[in-house]
CSV table of C-alpha atoms in Angstrom, one decimal:
chain,number,residue,atom,x,y,z
A,21,MET,CA,-2.6,8.3,7.9
A,22,ARG,CA,-4.3,9.1,4.6
A,23,LEU,CA,-4.9,7.0,1.5
A,24,ALA,CA,-2.6,9.4,-0.4
A,25,GLN,CA,0.2,8.2,1.9
A,26,PHE,CA,-0.5,4.6,0.9
A,27,SER,CA,-0.9,4.9,-2.8
A,28,PRO,CA,2.9,5.1,-3.4
A,29,LEU,CA,3.3,2.4,-0.8
A,30,VAL,CA,0.9,0.1,-2.7
A,31,ILE,CA,2.6,0.9,-6.0
A,32,ALA,CA,6.0,0.2,-4.4
A,33,ILE,CA,4.9,-3.2,-3.0
A,34,ALA,CA,2.9,-4.0,-6.2
A,35,LEU,CA,6.0,-3.4,-8.4
A,36,SER,CA,8.4,-5.1,-6.1
A,37,ALA,CA,7.5,-8.5,-7.6
A,38,CYS,CA,8.4,-12.0,-6.5
A,39,GLY,CA,10.5,-11.5,-3.3
A,40,GLY,CA,10.5,-13.4,-0.1
A,41,SER,CA,8.4,-13.6,3.1
A,42,ALA,CA,9.2,-11.9,6.4
A,43,GLU,CA,6.2,-13.4,8.1
A,44,GLU,CA,7.8,-16.8,8.6
A,45,GLU,CA,10.8,-15.2,10.2
A,46,ALA,CA,9.0,-12.9,12.6
A,47,THR,CA,10.7,-13.2,15.9
A,48,GLU,CA,9.8,-10.0,17.7
A,49,GLY,CA,7.7,-11.9,20.2
A,50,ASP,CA,4.7,-9.6,19.6
A,51,GLY,CA,3.9,-11.0,16.2
A,52,SER,CA,5.4,-8.1,14.4
A,53,VAL,CA,8.0,-8.3,11.6
A,54,SER,CA,11.2,-6.3,12.2
A,55,VAL,CA,12.3,-3.7,9.7
A,56,GLU,CA,15.3,-5.8,9.0
A,57,GLN,CA,13.2,-8.9,8.3
A,58,ALA,CA,10.9,-6.9,6.0
A,59,GLN,CA,14.0,-5.4,4.2
A,60,ALA,CA,15.5,-8.9,3.8
A,61,ALA,CA,12.2,-10.1,2.2
A,62,ALA,CA,12.1,-7.0,0.0
A,63,SER,CA,15.8,-7.3,-1.0
A,64,GLY,CA,15.0,-10.7,-2.6
A,65,ALA,CA,12.3,-9.1,-4.8
A,66,ILE,CA,12.6,-8.9,-8.6
A,67,LYS,CA,13.2,-5.3,-9.4
A,68,PRO,CA,10.4,-3.6,-11.3
A,69,THR,CA,10.9,-2.4,-14.8
A,70,PRO,CA,11.6,1.4,-15.0
A,71,GLY,CA,9.2,3.4,-17.0
A,72,GLN,CA,5.9,5.3,-17.0
A,73,TYR,CA,3.1,3.7,-15.0
A,74,GLN,CA,-0.6,4.2,-14.9
A,75,THR,CA,-2.5,3.4,-11.6
A,76,ASN,CA,-6.2,3.2,-11.3
A,77,LEU,CA,-8.1,3.0,-8.0
A,78,GLU,CA,-11.6,1.8,-7.5
A,79,LEU,CA,-13.5,2.2,-4.2
A,80,LEU,CA,-15.1,-1.2,-3.4
A,81,GLU,CA,-16.3,-0.4,0.1
A,82,PHE,CA,-16.6,2.7,2.3
A,83,ASP,CA,-18.1,3.2,5.7
A,84,SER,CA,-17.7,5.8,8.4
A,85,ALA,CA,-19.3,5.0,11.7
A,86,GLY,CA,-19.2,8.7,12.7
A,87,LEU,CA,-21.2,10.0,9.8
A,88,PRO,CA,-25.0,10.1,9.3
A,89,GLU,CA,-26.1,8.0,6.3
A,90,ASN,CA,-26.7,11.0,4.0
A,91,MET,CA,-23.1,12.3,4.7
A,92,LYS,CA,-21.6,8.8,4.1
A,93,LYS,CA,-22.8,9.1,0.4
A,94,VAL,CA,-21.2,12.5,0.1
A,95,ALA,CA,-17.9,11.3,1.6
A,96,ARG,CA,-18.0,8.2,-0.6
A,97,ASP,CA,-18.7,10.2,-3.7
A,98,ALA,CA,-15.8,12.6,-2.9
A,99,VAL,CA,-13.4,9.6,-2.5
A,100,GLU,CA,-14.6,8.0,-5.7
A,101,SER,CA,-14.2,11.4,-7.5
A,102,GLY,CA,-10.6,11.6,-6.4
A,103,PHE,CA,-9.9,8.1,-7.5
A,104,ALA,CA,-11.4,8.6,-10.9
A,105,GLN,CA,-8.4,10.8,-11.8
A,106,GLY,CA,-6.0,7.9,-11.7
A,107,ASN,CA,-2.3,8.4,-11.3
A,108,SER,CA,0.5,8.4,-13.8
A,109,PHE,CA,4.1,8.4,-12.6
A,110,CYS,CA,7.6,7.8,-13.8
A,111,LEU,CA,9.6,5.0,-12.1
A,112,THR,CA,13.2,5.9,-12.6
A,113,PRO,CA,16.0,3.3,-12.8
A,114,GLU,CA,17.2,4.4,-9.4
A,115,GLU,CA,13.7,4.1,-7.8
A,116,ALA,CA,13.2,0.7,-9.5
A,117,GLU,CA,16.6,-0.5,-8.1
A,118,ASN,CA,16.0,0.7,-4.5
A,119,GLY,CA,12.2,0.6,-4.4
A,120,PRO,CA,11.3,-2.4,-2.1
A,121,GLU,CA,14.1,-1.7,0.4
A,122,GLN,CA,13.3,2.1,0.4
A,123,MET,CA,9.6,1.4,0.9
A,124,VAL,CA,10.3,-0.6,4.0
A,125,LYS,CA,12.6,2.1,5.3
A,126,ASN,CA,9.9,4.7,4.7
A,127,LEU,CA,7.4,2.6,6.7
A,128,ALA,CA,9.8,2.5,9.6
A,129,GLU,CA,10.2,6.2,9.5
A,130,ASN,CA,6.5,6.7,9.3
A,131,ASP,CA,5.8,4.9,12.6
A,132,CYS,CA,4.4,1.7,11.1
A,133,THR,CA,4.4,-1.7,12.6
A,134,ILE,CA,4.6,-4.5,10.1
A,135,ARG,CA,2.7,-7.7,11.1
A,136,LYS,CA,3.1,-9.5,7.8
A,137,PHE,CA,5.2,-8.8,4.7
A,138,ASP,CA,5.2,-11.5,2.0
A,139,VAL,CA,6.1,-10.6,-1.5
A,140,ALA,CA,6.9,-14.1,-2.7
A,141,GLY,CA,5.9,-16.0,-5.8
A,142,GLY,CA,4.2,-13.2,-7.7
A,143,THR,CA,1.8,-12.4,-4.8
A,144,VAL,CA,1.7,-9.7,-2.2
A,145,ASP,CA,0.2,-10.2,1.3
A,146,THR,CA,0.9,-7.5,3.9
A,147,ASP,CA,-0.6,-6.4,7.1
A,148,MET,CA,0.5,-3.3,9.0
A,149,SER,CA,-0.5,-0.7,11.4
A,150,CYS,CA,0.6,3.0,11.2
A,151,THR,CA,0.3,6.1,13.3
A,152,ALA,CA,0.0,9.4,11.6
A,153,PRO,CA,1.7,12.6,12.9
A,154,ASP,CA,-1.7,13.7,14.3
A,155,GLY,CA,-1.8,10.5,16.4
A,156,SER,CA,-4.6,8.8,14.5
A,157,LYS,CA,-4.0,5.1,13.9
A,158,GLY,CA,-4.9,2.9,11.1
A,159,ASP,CA,-4.5,-0.7,9.8
A,160,VAL,CA,-3.8,-1.6,6.2
A,161,LYS,CA,-3.9,-5.0,4.6
A,162,MET,CA,-2.9,-5.5,1.0
A,163,ALA,CA,-3.2,-8.7,-1.1
A,164,GLY,CA,-2.8,-9.3,-4.8
A,165,THR,CA,-0.6,-10.4,-7.6
A,166,MET,CA,2.1,-8.7,-9.6
A,167,THR,CA,4.7,-9.0,-12.3
A,168,ALA,CA,7.7,-6.7,-13.0
A,169,THR,CA,5.3,-4.4,-15.0
A,170,THR,CA,1.8,-4.9,-13.6
A,171,SER,CA,-0.1,-5.4,-10.4
A,172,GLU,CA,-3.6,-6.0,-9.1
A,173,MET,CA,-4.1,-5.3,-5.4
A,174,ILE,CA,-6.9,-5.1,-2.9
A,175,MET,CA,-6.1,-2.7,-0.1
A,176,ASP,CA,-8.3,-3.0,3.0
A,177,MET,CA,-8.0,0.0,5.4
A,178,ASP,CA,-9.5,0.8,8.8
A,179,GLN,CA,-8.6,4.1,10.5
A,180,ALA,CA,-9.8,6.5,13.1
A,181,VAL,CA,-10.2,9.9,11.4
A,182,PRO,CA,-10.9,13.1,13.3
A,183,ARG,CA,-14.6,14.3,12.9
A,184,LEU,CA,-15.4,11.1,10.9
A,185,GLY,CA,-14.9,8.5,13.5
A,186,SER,CA,-13.9,5.0,12.4
A,187,VAL,CA,-13.5,4.8,8.6
A,188,HIS,CA,-13.3,1.6,6.6
A,189,MET,CA,-12.3,1.5,2.9
A,190,LYS,CA,-11.5,-1.3,0.5
A,191,VAL,CA,-9.8,-0.2,-2.6
A,192,LYS,CA,-8.9,-2.1,-5.8
A,193,VAL,CA,-5.6,-0.8,-7.2
A,194,ASN,CA,-4.4,-1.7,-10.7
A,195,SER,CA,-1.0,-0.5,-12.0
A,196,ARG,CA,0.7,-1.2,-15.3
A,197,ARG,CA,3.7,0.0,-17.2
A,198,VAL,CA,2.6,2.0,-20.2
A,199,GLY,CA,6.0,2.8,-21.8
A,200,GLU,CA,9.1,4.9,-21.3
A,201,CYS,CA,9.0,7.9,-18.9
A,202,THR,CA,7.5,11.0,-20.5
């Protein structure tokens, strides 16, 4: 699981706007939310406005238990440098229409367990655990606010990364519609 895998996820959730809550309906017995429950919550979401979006990421916290202090700074600087680029993308009408439900489907296909999925009332509150193809596991929590054209999220991630050990990152993600697709 890498941050790059979650950036589109954050954007999809952030732009799904004002849906429902699957947490209250969780009946799996293990505290997890079924894919069907998350899709039901996502299906009630207001659809995002198609167009060109700009996303900016800011690293708020970074720690890697497996790195010496001097290497933690190098790793943090590398992550911050990658984030400084920002991300611009075109959200097509089809993606906007299918976004929230497709995002949940993608989570299921990527071996993620959803513990909480609430996209109600202009807020986002999610908690999930995913396993990457290499077997590494990570937890991701997202909380924030959104409209059909903007979002502000805090993404809190903990993951076991080969050669780095346990990695913790907290990232602020802001996304906004900047016009028609270019």
